[in-house]
CSV table of C-alpha atoms in Angstrom, one decimal:
chain,number,residue,atom,x,y,z
L,1,UNK,CA,-10.6,-17.2,26.8
L,2,UNK,CA,-8.2,-14.4,27.7
L,3,UNK,CA,-8.0,-12.4,24.5
L,4,UNK,CA,-4.2,-12.0,24.8
L,5,UNK,CA,-3.8,-15.8,24.9
L,6,UNK,CA,-5.8,-16.2,21.6
L,7,UNK,CA,-2.9,-17.4,19.5
L,8,UNK,CA,-0.7,-18.9,22.2
L,9,UNK,CA,-0.5,-22.4,20.6
L,10,UNK,CA,0.5,-20.8,17.3
L,11,UNK,CA,3.1,-18.7,19.0
L,12,UNK,CA,4.7,-21.8,20.5
L,13,UNK,CA,5.1,-23.3,17.0
L,14,UNK,CA,7.0,-20.2,15.8
L,15,UNK,CA,9.1,-20.2,19.0
L,16,UNK,CA,10.5,-23.6,18.0
L,17,UNK,CA,12.2,-22.1,15.0
L,18,UNK,CA,15.9,-21.9,15.2
L,19,UNK,CA,15.8,-18.6,13.3
L,20,UNK,CA,13.7,-16.6,10.9
L,21,UNK,CA,14.5,-15.2,7.5
L,22,UNK,CA,15.6,-11.8,8.9
L,23,UNK,CA,19.2,-11.9,10.0
L,24,UNK,CA,20.1,-8.6,11.6
L,25,UNK,CA,23.8,-9.2,11.6
L,26,UNK,CA,23.9,-10.3,8.0
L,27,UNK,CA,22.0,-7.2,6.8
L,28,UNK,CA,24.4,-4.9,8.6
L,29,UNK,CA,27.4,-6.8,7.3
L,30,UNK,CA,26.1,-6.3,3.7
L,31,UNK,CA,25.5,-2.6,4.3
L,32,UNK,CA,28.9,-2.2,5.9
L,33,UNK,CA,30.6,-4.0,3.0
L,34,UNK,CA,29.3,-1.5,0.6
L,35,UNK,CA,29.6,1.6,2.7
L,36,UNK,CA,31.4,3.5,-0.1
L,37,UNK,CA,30.4,2.1,-3.4
L,38,UNK,CA,32.0,3.5,-6.6
L,39,UNK,CA,30.1,5.0,-9.5
L,40,UNK,CA,31.0,1.8,-11.4
L,41,UNK,CA,29.5,-0.3,-8.6
L,42,UNK,CA,26.3,1.6,-8.8
L,43,UNK,CA,26.0,1.6,-12.5
L,44,UNK,CA,26.7,-2.1,-12.6
L,45,UNK,CA,23.6,-2.6,-10.4
L,46,UNK,CA,21.6,-0.2,-12.5
L,47,UNK,CA,22.5,-2.1,-15.7
L,48,UNK,CA,20.9,-5.2,-14.1
L,49,UNK,CA,17.9,-3.2,-12.9
L,50,UNK,CA,17.2,-2.1,-16.5
L,51,UNK,CA,16.2,-5.7,-17.2
L,52,UNK,CA,13.2,-5.3,-14.8
L,53,UNK,CA,14.4,-8.2,-12.5
L,54,UNK,CA,14.4,-8.3,-8.7
L,55,UNK,CA,17.8,-7.3,-7.3
L,56,UNK,CA,19.7,-9.3,-4.7
L,57,UNK,CA,20.4,-7.9,-1.2
L,58,UNK,CA,24.0,-6.9,-1.9
L,59,UNK,CA,23.0,-5.1,-5.0
L,60,UNK,CA,20.3,-3.2,-3.1
L,61,UNK,CA,22.9,-2.4,-0.4
L,62,UNK,CA,25.1,-0.7,-3.0
L,63,UNK,CA,22.2,1.6,-4.0
L,64,UNK,CA,21.3,2.3,-0.4
L,65,UNK,CA,24.9,3.3,0.4
L,66,UNK,CA,25.4,5.4,-2.7
L,67,UNK,CA,26.1,9.0,-1.8
L,68,UNK,CA,27.2,10.2,-5.2
L,69,UNK,CA,24.7,12.9,-6.5
L,70,UNK,CA,25.2,12.0,-10.2
L,71,UNK,CA,24.5,8.4,-9.9
L,72,UNK,CA,21.6,9.0,-7.4
L,73,UNK,CA,20.0,11.1,-10.1
L,74,UNK,CA,20.6,8.1,-12.5
L,75,UNK,CA,18.8,6.0,-9.9
L,76,UNK,CA,15.8,8.4,-10.0
L,77,UNK,CA,15.7,8.4,-13.7
L,78,UNK,CA,15.7,4.6,-14.0
L,79,UNK,CA,13.2,4.2,-11.2
L,80,UNK,CA,10.8,6.4,-13.2
L,81,UNK,CA,11.5,4.4,-16.4
L,82,UNK,CA,10.8,1.1,-14.7
L,83,UNK,CA,7.6,2.3,-13.2
L,84,UNK,CA,6.4,3.5,-16.6
L,85,UNK,CA,7.4,0.1,-18.2
L,86,UNK,CA,5.7,-2.0,-15.6
L,87,UNK,CA,2.7,0.1,-14.5
L,88,UNK,CA,2.4,2.8,-17.2
L,89,UNK,CA,1.7,6.4,-16.3
L,90,UNK,CA,-1.4,5.5,-14.3
L,91,UNK,CA,-1.8,6.2,-10.6
L,92,UNK,CA,-4.4,4.1,-8.8
L,93,UNK,CA,-6.6,5.8,-6.2
L,94,UNK,CA,-8.1,4.5,-3.0
L,95,UNK,CA,-9.2,5.7,0.4
L,96,UNK,CA,-9.0,4.1,3.9
L,97,UNK,CA,-12.1,3.4,6.0
L,98,UNK,CA,-11.3,3.0,9.7
L,99,UNK,CA,-13.7,0.5,11.2
L,100,UNK,CA,-12.4,0.4,14.8
L,101,UNK,CA,-9.8,2.1,17.0
L,102,UNK,CA,-10.3,-0.4,19.9
L,103,UNK,CA,-6.9,-2.2,20.4
L,104,UNK,CA,-5.4,-4.5,23.0
L,105,UNK,CA,-1.9,-3.7,21.9
L,106,UNK,CA,0.2,-1.0,23.3
L,107,UNK,CA,2.7,0.1,20.6
L,108,UNK,CA,4.7,3.1,21.7
L,109,UNK,CA,4.3,5.0,18.5
L,110,UNK,CA,0.5,4.5,17.9
L,111,UNK,CA,-2.3,6.8,18.8
L,112,UNK,CA,-4.6,3.7,19.1
L,113,UNK,CA,-2.4,2.0,21.8
L,114,UNK,CA,-4.4,0.7,24.7
L,115,UNK,CA,-2.8,3.0,27.3
L,116,UNK,CA,-3.6,6.2,25.4
L,117,UNK,CA,-6.4,7.8,27.5
L,118,UNK,CA,-6.6,10.8,25.1
L,119,UNK,CA,-8.5,8.6,22.6
L,120,UNK,CA,-12.2,8.2,22.6
L,121,UNK,CA,-12.7,4.6,21.4
L,122,UNK,CA,-15.3,3.5,18.8
L,123,UNK,CA,-16.2,0.5,16.7
L,124,UNK,CA,-18.6,1.3,13.9
L,125,UNK,CA,-22.0,-0.4,13.8
L,126,UNK,CA,-23.2,-1.9,10.4
L,127,UNK,CA,-25.5,1.1,10.0
L,128,UNK,CA,-22.5,3.5,10.6
L,129,UNK,CA,-20.4,1.6,8.1
L,130,UNK,CA,-23.1,2.0,5.5
L,131,UNK,CA,-23.2,5.7,6.2
L,132,UNK,CA,-19.5,6.1,5.8
L,133,UNK,CA,-19.4,4.1,2.6
L,134,UNK,CA,-22.2,6.1,1.1
L,135,UNK,CA,-20.2,9.3,1.6
L,136,UNK,CA,-17.1,7.8,0.2
L,137,UNK,CA,-18.9,6.6,-2.9
L,138,UNK,CA,-20.5,10.0,-3.5
L,139,UNK,CA,-17.1,11.6,-3.3
L,140,UNK,CA,-16.0,9.2,-6.1
L,141,UNK,CA,-14.2,6.4,-4.3
L,142,UNK,CA,-14.2,2.9,-5.8
L,143,UNK,CA,-11.5,1.2,-3.8
L,144,UNK,CA,-11.0,1.2,0.0
L,145,UNK,CA,-8.9,-0.4,2.6
L,146,UNK,CA,-10.6,-1.3,5.8
L,147,UNK,CA,-8.6,-0.8,9.0
L,148,UNK,CA,-9.3,-2.6,12.2
L,149,UNK,CA,-7.7,-2.5,15.7
L,150,UNK,CA,-6.9,-5.8,17.3
L,151,UNK,CA,-9.4,-6.4,20.0
L,152,UNK,CA,-12.4,-8.7,21.0
L,153,UNK,CA,-14.6,-6.1,19.3
L,154,UNK,CA,-13.2,-6.9,15.9
L,155,UNK,CA,-13.4,-10.7,15.7
L,156,UNK,CA,-13.0,-12.5,12.3
L,157,UNK,CA,-16.8,-12.8,12.1
L,158,UNK,CA,-17.3,-9.1,12.7
L,159,UNK,CA,-14.7,-8.4,9.9
L,160,UNK,CA,-16.5,-10.6,7.5
L,161,UNK,CA,-19.8,-9.0,8.3
L,162,UNK,CA,-18.4,-5.5,7.8
L,163,UNK,CA,-16.8,-6.5,4.4
L,164,UNK,CA,-20.2,-7.8,3.3
L,165,UNK,CA,-21.8,-4.5,4.4
L,166,UNK,CA,-19.3,-2.4,2.5
L,167,UNK,CA,-19.9,-4.4,-0.8
L,168,UNK,CA,-23.7,-4.2,-0.3
L,169,UNK,CA,-23.9,-0.4,-0.4
L,170,UNK,CA,-25.1,1.0,-3.8
L,171,UNK,CA,-25.8,4.5,-4.7
L,172,UNK,CA,-27.0,6.2,-7.9
L,173,UNK,CA,-23.4,6.5,-9.2
L,174,UNK,CA,-21.8,3.4,-8.0
L,175,UNK,CA,-20.3,1.3,-5.2
L,176,UNK,CA,-17.1,0.2,-3.6
L,177,UNK,CA,-15.7,-2.4,-6.0
L,178,UNK,CA,-12.6,-3.5,-4.0
L,179,UNK,CA,-12.2,-3.7,-0.3
L,180,UNK,CA,-8.7,-4.4,0.9
L,181,UNK,CA,-7.9,-5.2,4.5
L,182,UNK,CA,-5.4,-3.9,7.0
L,183,UNK,CA,-5.7,-5.8,10.2
L,184,UNK,CA,-3.8,-7.9,12.7
L,185,UNK,CA,-2.2,-11.2,11.7
L,186,UNK,CA,-4.6,-14.0,11.4
L,187,UNK,CA,-4.7,-17.9,11.4
L,188,UNK,CA,-5.1,-19.8,8.1
L,189,UNK,CA,-8.7,-20.7,9.0
L,190,UNK,CA,-9.5,-17.0,9.7
L,191,UNK,CA,-7.9,-16.0,6.5
L,192,UNK,CA,-10.0,-18.5,4.6
L,193,UNK,CA,-13.1,-16.8,5.9
L,194,UNK,CA,-11.8,-13.4,4.6
L,195,UNK,CA,-11.1,-15.0,1.2
L,196,UNK,CA,-14.7,-16.4,1.1
L,197,UNK,CA,-16.2,-12.9,1.5
L,198,UNK,CA,-14.1,-11.5,-1.3
L,199,UNK,CA,-11.4,-9.3,0.1
L,200,UNK,CA,-8.8,-7.7,-2.1
L,201,UNK,CA,-5.3,-7.2,-0.8
L,202,UNK,CA,-4.5,-8.5,2.7
L,203,UNK,CA,-2.1,-6.0,4.3
L,204,UNK,CA,0.0,-6.5,7.4
L,205,UNK,CA,3.0,-4.2,8.1
L,206,UNK,CA,5.9,-5.6,10.0
L,207,UNK,CA,6.4,-2.0,11.3
L,208,UNK,CA,10.2,-2.7,11.8
L,209,UNK,CA,12.2,-5.8,10.8
L,210,UNK,CA,14.9,-5.0,13.4
L,211,UNK,CA,14.4,-7.6,16.2
L,212,UNK,CA,15.5,-5.6,19.2
L,213,UNK,CA,13.6,-2.5,18.1
L,214,UNK,CA,10.5,-4.5,17.5
L,215,UNK,CA,10.7,-5.9,21.0
L,216,UNK,CA,11.2,-2.4,22.4
L,217,UNK,CA,8.3,-0.7,20.7
L,218,UNK,CA,5.9,-3.6,21.0
L,219,UNK,CA,5.6,-4.5,24.7
L,220,UNK,CA,5.6,-8.1,25.8
L,221,UNK,CA,2.3,-9.4,27.1
L,222,UNK,CA,0.5,-8.2,23.9
L,223,UNK,CA,-0.3,-10.2,20.8
L,224,UNK,CA,1.7,-7.8,18.7
L,225,UNK,CA,4.7,-8.4,20.9
L,226,UNK,CA,5.3,-11.7,19.1
L,227,UNK,CA,7.7,-10.8,16.2
L,228,UNK,CA,7.4,-14.1,14.2
L,229,UNK,CA,3.7,-14.3,14.4
L,230,UNK,CA,3.6,-11.1,12.5
L,231,UNK,CA,6.6,-11.9,10.3
L,232,UNK,CA,5.0,-15.0,8.8
L,233,UNK,CA,1.5,-13.5,8.4
L,234,UNK,CA,1.8,-13.5,4.6
L,235,UNK,CA,2.9,-17.1,4.6
L,236,UNK,CA,-0.4,-18.0,6.3
L,237,UNK,CA,-2.3,-15.8,3.9
L,238,UNK,CA,-0.8,-17.7,0.9
L,239,UNK,CA,-1.6,-21.0,2.5
L,240,UNK,CA,-5.2,-19.8,2.9
L,241,UNK,CA,-5.4,-18.9,-0.8
L,242,UNK,CA,-5.2,-15.2,-0.1
L,243,UNK,CA,-2.6,-14.5,-2.7
L,244,UNK,CA,-2.8,-10.7,-3.0
L,245,UNK,CA,-0.7,-9.4,-0.1
L,246,UNK,CA,0.8,-6.1,1.0
L,247,UNK,CA,3.8,-5.6,3.3
L,248,UNK,CA,5.3,-2.5,4.7
L,249,UNK,CA,7.4,-0.7,7.2
L,250,UNK,CA,6.7,2.3,9.5
L,251,UNK,CA,9.8,4.4,8.8
L,252,UNK,CA,11.2,6.2,11.8
L,253,UNK,CA,11.3,3.2,14.2
L,254,UNK,CA,14.8,2.1,13.0
L,255,UNK,CA,17.4,3.0,10.4
L,256,UNK,CA,15.7,3.3,7.1
L,257,UNK,CA,18.6,1.4,5.3
L,258,UNK,CA,18.0,-1.7,7.4
L,259,UNK,CA,14.3,-1.5,6.9
L,260,UNK,CA,14.6,-1.4,3.1
L,261,UNK,CA,16.8,-4.5,3.2
L,262,UNK,CA,14.2,-6.1,5.5
L,263,UNK,CA,11.5,-5.5,2.9
L,264,UNK,CA,13.6,-7.0,0.2
L,265,UNK,CA,14.4,-10.1,2.3
L,266,UNK,CA,10.7,-10.5,3.0
L,267,UNK,CA,10.0,-10.3,-0.7
L,268,UNK,CA,12.6,-12.9,-1.5
L,269,UNK,CA,11.3,-15.2,1.2
L,270,UNK,CA,7.8,-15.1,-0.3
L,271,UNK,CA,9.0,-15.5,-3.8
L,272,UNK,CA,11.1,-18.5,-2.9
L,273,UNK,CA,8.4,-20.1,-0.8
L,274,UNK,CA,5.3,-19.5,-3.1
L,275,UNK,CA,6.4,-20.1,-6.7
L,276,UNK,CA,7.6,-16.6,-7.4
L,277,UNK,CA,4.7,-14.8,-5.8
L,278,UNK,CA,5.9,-11.9,-3.7
L,279,UNK,CA,4.0,-9.0,-2.2
L,280,UNK,CA,1.5,-7.3,-4.6
L,281,UNK,CA,2.2,-4.0,-2.8
L,282,UNK,CA,4.8,-2.4,-0.5
L,283,UNK,CA,3.9,0.6,1.7
L,284,UNK,CA,6.4,2.9,3.3
L,285,UNK,CA,4.7,5.4,5.6
L,286,UNK,CA,6.7,7.7,7.9
L,287,UNK,CA,5.8,8.3,11.5
L,288,UNK,CA,3.6,11.4,12.0
L,289,UNK,CA,2.4,13.0,15.2
L,290,UNK,CA,-0.6,11.3,17.1
L,291,UNK,CA,-2.7,12.7,19.9
L,292,UNK,CA,-1.3,11.6,23.3
L,293,UNK,CA,1.7,9.8,21.8
L,294,UNK,CA,5.0,11.5,22.7
L,295,UNK,CA,7.0,8.9,20.8
L,296,UNK,CA,5.4,10.0,17.5
L,297,UNK,CA,6.4,13.6,18.0
L,298,UNK,CA,10.2,12.9,17.8
L,299,UNK,CA,10.8,9.6,16.1
L,300,UNK,CA,14.2,8.2,17.0
L,301,UNK,CA,15.1,7.4,13.4
L,302,UNK,CA,13.2,10.1,11.6
L,303,UNK,CA,13.7,9.9,7.8
L,304,UNK,CA,14.5,13.1,5.9
L,305,UNK,CA,12.7,14.0,2.7
L,306,UNK,CA,15.8,13.4,0.7
L,307,UNK,CA,16.3,10.0,2.1
L,308,UNK,CA,12.6,9.3,1.7
L,309,UNK,CA,12.9,10.0,-2.0
L,310,UNK,CA,15.9,7.8,-2.2
L,311,UNK,CA,14.3,4.8,-0.5
L,312,UNK,CA,11.2,5.0,-2.8
L,313,UNK,CA,13.4,4.9,-5.8
L,314,UNK,CA,15.5,2.0,-4.4
L,315,UNK,CA,12.3,0.0,-3.7
L,316,UNK,CA,11.2,0.5,-7.3
L,317,UNK,CA,14.6,-0.6,-8.6
L,318,UNK,CA,14.8,-3.6,-6.3
L,319,UNK,CA,11.3,-5.0,-6.7
L,320,UNK,CA,10.1,-3.7,-10.1
L,321,UNK,CA,6.9,-5.7,-10.4
L,322,UNK,CA,5.5,-4.7,-7.0
L,323,UNK,CA,3.1,-1.9,-6.5
L,324,UNK,CA,4.4,1.0,-4.3
L,325,UNK,CA,1.9,2.9,-2.1
L,326,UNK,CA,2.5,6.5,-1.0
L,327,UNK,CA,0.0,7.4,1.6
L,328,UNK,CA,-1.5,10.8,2.6
L,329,UNK,CA,0.7,10.7,5.7
L,330,UNK,CA,3.1,12.5,3.4
L,331,UNK,CA,2.7,16.3,2.7
L,332,UNK,CA,1.6,17.2,-0.8
L,333,UNK,CA,5.0,18.5,-1.9
L,334,UNK,CA,6.7,15.2,-0.9
L,335,UNK,CA,4.1,13.2,-2.8
L,336,UNK,CA,4.6,15.3,-5.9
L,337,UNK,CA,8.3,14.5,-5.7
L,338,UNK,CA,8.1,10.8,-5.1
L,339,UNK,CA,5.3,9.8,-7.4
L,340,UNK,CA,7.6,10.0,-10.5
L,341,UNK,CA,10.1,7.8,-8.7
L,342,UNK,CA,8.0,4.6,-8.8
L,343,UNK,CA,4.7,5.1,-6.9
L,344,UNK,CA,1.8,3.3,-8.4
L,345,UNK,CA,-1.0,3.9,-5.7
L,346,UNK,CA,-2.0,6.8,-3.5
L,347,UNK,CA,-4.9,7.6,-1.3
L,348,UNK,CA,-6.8,10.9,-1.5
L,349,UNK,CA,-9.8,12.5,0.2
L,350,UNK,CA,-8.6,10.5,3.3
L,351,UNK,CA,-10.1,10.7,6.7
L,352,UNK,CA,-8.7,8.2,9.2
L,353,UNK,CA,-10.8,8.8,12.3
L,354,UNK,CA,-13.4,6.1,13.1
L,355,UNK,CA,-16.6,7.7,11.7
L,356,UNK,CA,-14.7,10.6,10.2
L,357,UNK,CA,-16.3,10.6,6.7
L,358,UNK,CA,-19.7,11.5,8.3
L,359,UNK,CA,-18.3,13.8,10.9
L,360,UNK,CA,-15.7,15.9,9.0
L,361,UNK,CA,-14.9,17.2,5.5
L,362,UNK,CA,-11.2,16.6,5.7
L,363,UNK,CA,-8.5,14.9,7.7
L,364,UNK,CA,-7.0,16.1,11.1
L,365,UNK,CA,-10.3,17.4,12.4
L,366,UNK,CA,-10.9,14.6,15.0
L,367,UNK,CA,-7.6,14.3,16.8
L,368,UNK,CA,-9.1,12.1,19.6
L,369,UNK,CA,-10.2,9.6,17.0
L,370,UNK,CA,-7.2,9.5,14.6
L,371,UNK,CA,-4.4,7.1,14.7
L,372,UNK,CA,-1.9,9.7,13.4
L,373,UNK,CA,-1.9,13.0,11.5
L,374,UNK,CA,-2.4,13.3,7.8
L,375,UNK,CA,0.1,15.4,5.7
L,376,UNK,CA,-2.1,15.7,2.6
L,377,UNK,CA,-5.7,16.5,3.5
L,378,UNK,CA,-6.7,17.7,0.1
L,379,UNK,CA,-10.0,16.5,-1.5
L,380,UNK,CA,-10.1,13.6,-3.9
L,381,UNK,CA,-11.1,15.9,-6.7
L,382,UNK,CA,-8.1,18.2,-6.1
L,383,UNK,CA,-5.6,15.4,-6.2
L,384,UNK,CA,-7.2,13.8,-9.3
L,385,UNK,CA,-6.7,17.2,-11.0
L,386,UNK,CA,-3.1,17.4,-9.9
L,387,UNK,CA,-2.3,13.9,-11.2
L,388,UNK,CA,-3.7,15.0,-14.6
L,389,UNK,CA,-1.4,18.0,-14.4
L,390,UNK,CA,1.5,15.6,-13.9
L,391,UNK,CA,0.7,14.0,-17.2
L,392,UNK,CA,-0.5,10.8,-15.5
L,393,UNK,CA,-3.8,9.1,-15.7
L,394,UNK,CA,-5.8,8.7,-12.5
L,395,UNK,CA,-7.3,5.2,-12.2
L,396,UNK,CA,-10.0,3.7,-10.1
L,397,UNK,CA,-9.7,0.3,-11.8
L,398,UNK,CA,-10.5,-2.9,-9.9
L,399,UNK,CA,-10.6,-5.3,-12.8
L,400,UNK,CA,-7.7,-7.6,-12.0
L,401,UNK,CA,-9.0,-8.5,-8.6
L,402,UNK,CA,-12.5,-9.3,-9.8
L,403,UNK,CA,-11.2,-11.2,-12.9
L,404,UNK,CA,-9.1,-13.4,-10.7
L,405,UNK,CA,-5.8,-11.9,-11.9
L,406,UNK,CA,-4.0,-12.1,-8.6
L,407,UNK,CA,-1.0,-13.9,-7.1
L,408,UNK,CA,0.9,-16.2,-9.5
L,409,UNK,CA,-1.5,-15.2,-12.4
L,410,UNK,CA,-0.8,-11.5,-11.9
L,411,UNK,CA,3.0,-12.0,-11.6
L,412,UNK,CA,3.0,-13.8,-15.0
L,413,UNK,CA,0.9,-11.2,-16.9
L,414,UNK,CA,2.6,-8.3,-15.3
L,415,UNK,CA,5.8,-9.2,-17.2
L,416,UNK,CA,4.0,-8.9,-20.6
L,417,UNK,CA,2.3,-6.0,-22.3
L,418,UNK,CA,-0.5,-6.4,-19.8
L,419,UNK,CA,-0.4,-2.8,-18.6
L,420,UNK,CA,-0.9,-1.4,-22.1
L,421,UNK,CA,-3.5,-3.9,-23.1
L,422,UNK,CA,-5.6,-4.0,-20.0
L,423,UNK,CA,-4.6,-1.5,-17.3
L,424,UNK,CA,-4.6,1.7,-19.4
L,425,UNK,CA,-7.9,1.0,-21.1
L,426,UNK,CA,-9.5,0.2,-17.7
L,427,UNK,CA,-8.0,3.4,-16.3
L,428,UNK,CA,-9.6,5.3,-19.2
L,429,UNK,CA,-13.0,3.8,-18.4
L,430,UNK,CA,-12.9,4.5,-14.7
L,431,UNK,CA,-11.6,8.0,-15.2
L,432,UNK,CA,-14.4,8.7,-17.6
L,433,UNK,CA,-16.9,7.6,-14.9
L,434,UNK,CA,-15.3,9.8,-12.4
L,435,UNK,CA,-15.4,12.9,-14.7
L,436,UNK,CA,-19.0,12.3,-15.5
L,437,UNK,CA,-20.3,11.6,-12.0
L,438,UNK,CA,-18.1,13.5,-9.5
L,439,UNK,CA,-15.5,15.9,-11.0
L,440,UNK,CA,-15.5,19.7,-10.7
L,441,UNK,CA,-15.6,21.6,-14.0
L,442,UNK,CA,-11.9,22.3,-13.9
L,443,UNK,CA,-11.0,18.7,-13.2
L,444,UNK,CA,-13.3,17.5,-15.8
L,445,UNK,CA,-11.7,19.7,-18.4
L,446,UNK,CA,-8.2,18.5,-17.5
L,447,UNK,CA,-9.3,14.9,-17.3
L,448,UNK,CA,-10.8,14.9,-20.7
L,449,UNK,CA,-7.5,16.2,-22.1
L,450,UNK,CA,-5.8,13.2,-20.4
L,451,UNK,CA,-8.3,10.8,-21.9
L,452,UNK,CA,-7.8,12.1,-25.4
L,453,UNK,CA,-4.1,11.7,-25.2
L,454,UNK,CA,-4.4,8.1,-23.9
L,455,UNK,CA,-7.1,7.1,-26.3
L,456,UNK,CA,-5.0,8.3,-29.2
L,457,UNK,CA,-2.2,5.9,-28.1
L,458,UNK,CA,-4.4,3.0,-29.2
L,459,UNK,CA,-5.3,4.2,-32.6
L,460,UNK,CA,-4.6,1.5,-35.1
L,461,UNK,CA,-4.7,-1.3,-32.5
L,462,UNK,CA,-7.4,-4.0,-32.3
L,463,UNK,CA,-8.6,-2.6,-28.9
L,464,UNK,CA,-9.1,0.9,-30.2
L,465,UNK,CA,-12.7,0.4,-31.3
L,466,UNK,CA,-13.6,-1.4,-28.1
L,467,UNK,CA,-12.3,1.6,-26.1
L,468,UNK,CA,-14.5,4.0,-28.1
L,469,UNK,CA,-17.5,1.7,-27.8
L,470,UNK,CA,-17.1,1.4,-24.0
L,471,UNK,CA,-16.7,5.1,-23.6
L,472,UNK,CA,-19.9,5.7,-25.6
L,473,UNK,CA,-21.7,3.3,-23.4
L,474,UNK,CA,-20.4,5.1,-20.3
L,475,UNK,CA,-21.6,8.4,-21.7
L,476,UNK,CA,-25.0,6.9,-22.1
L,477,UNK,CA,-25.2,5.9,-18.5
L,478,UNK,CA,-23.6,2.4,-18.2
L,479,UNK,CA,-21.0,1.8,-15.5
L,480,UNK,CA,-18.3,-0.7,-14.5
L,481,UNK,CA,-17.2,-1.6,-18.0
L,482,UNK,CA,-13.8,-3.2,-18.1
L,483,UNK,CA,-11.4,-5.5,-20.1
C-alpha cells in the first residue's frame, strides 16, 4: 500500500461532514465584538472564573481583547490563584524521548519535514531506546513523552514494541513509570493497541485551528494535509478508551488570539461529546528556529513574550481543570514568568535529537537531528533547584495514571480536595526519591526545606502519619510508594 493512502477511506468519511466544530468566521466575529472591553466587562468574566468553571467563548474573547494593564494584572493574579486551588503549588516534571525523525509529511515550519535535506534521519533500534532510557533514568527522570515522526518506519506495531521497551528498562534507582505519546493521528483500532500496552497521555497538536493557514503550511498530498483527520483525533482516542488526551497549538503559525479560541472550542467539543471529559493537558509551544527551515526563523505571527504571558493566563482562566504544559522551547526567563500564571507541567534536562541523550549532555548540540531549537537547555537538577527556590514543590508523580484515575474519573476527583489529599503527598514522596538518588548537594538542601514545609501542612490530619511512614521507608531504600 502507498503509505500516503493509508487512511484514505477514513479521510472520505470526514470529507462528508458539512462542517466541523471550528468556525473561523464565528471566532473572528466574537473577537471583533469584544475588541474594546471595559474594565467592568473583564471583571464580570473574572468573577465567574473565580468559581473554577470553564468559560464560554465570548467570555474568553473578552479576556483576549483586554488591553487594560490594571485588569490584565488582575487576570494574572486570578490565574495564579486558580492554579493553586486546582493543582496546588506542585510542578510536574517530564522529559521527551525522540524515537524517530523519519517523516512523510512536509510541514513548512518543521525541521523533520521530508524535503529538508539538512537532516540526517534516524529511527532508534530497541537497543538504542534502552540506552537512551537508562541515561534518562540515571538523570532522575520518571515520566517521558515518546515522539515519533509519521512514516512507514514507525508503524503502530513498532510504537507498541518501543513502549514496552521503555517500560522494561530498570536501573538501580528506578524506571520510567509513565510513557506519554506524541505521534500522528491514529485509527480507533490502532489506539486500542496503544491502550493495551499502557500509554499515559495521547498527545496530538492541531498546530493551527485556522483552516486556510492549516492548508498552507501542511501541503496537500501528505497525510497531515487533512485538517479533519487531525482535528478529530481525540474523538477517536476517547472511542478507543484512551481517555487521557493532550491538545495543543504551535503558536506563530496564525494569530494567537484565534488559536486560543480554537483550543477552547476543542475543549468544549470534547466535553460535550464525552460526558464532560475534556483534554487532560494543553500545550502552547512557540515556533523556534530549526536547521534548514527558513519558515521557522521568521514566523509570520510570532508571539511576543508579553502576549505569551497573557495567553497562558487566559488558558488557565478559561479551562481551570486542565493541565498546562510549558516546554523547554521557552527560554528560562520566560518560563520563570509564566509558571506562576497557571503552568502545571514542564520538561527539563531535555534533548530532542534522535539518540541525543547518549550523544550529548544538553540540548542544541545536534542541529542536524533536532526538530527545533531549545530555549532552556539547563539540567534537570538545576531546574528542580529553581522550582524549589520559587516556593513550589517539584513532582515526579505518576500515581493517577497507574491507579486508573484518568478521563471521567480524574475530572470528578479534580474538583474535590484531591490535590491536597493525593497529589501533594505523592509529590513529597517522589521529590524525596529524587533528592536521595540524584540531586546535587545544593539541590538536596533546598529540596529538604521544601519537603519540611509541605509535610508540616499535614500535621493534625489523618494522612500525616502515613506521609512520615512512607518517607521513612524511602530513606531505608524502598521506592515507588504512593497514595
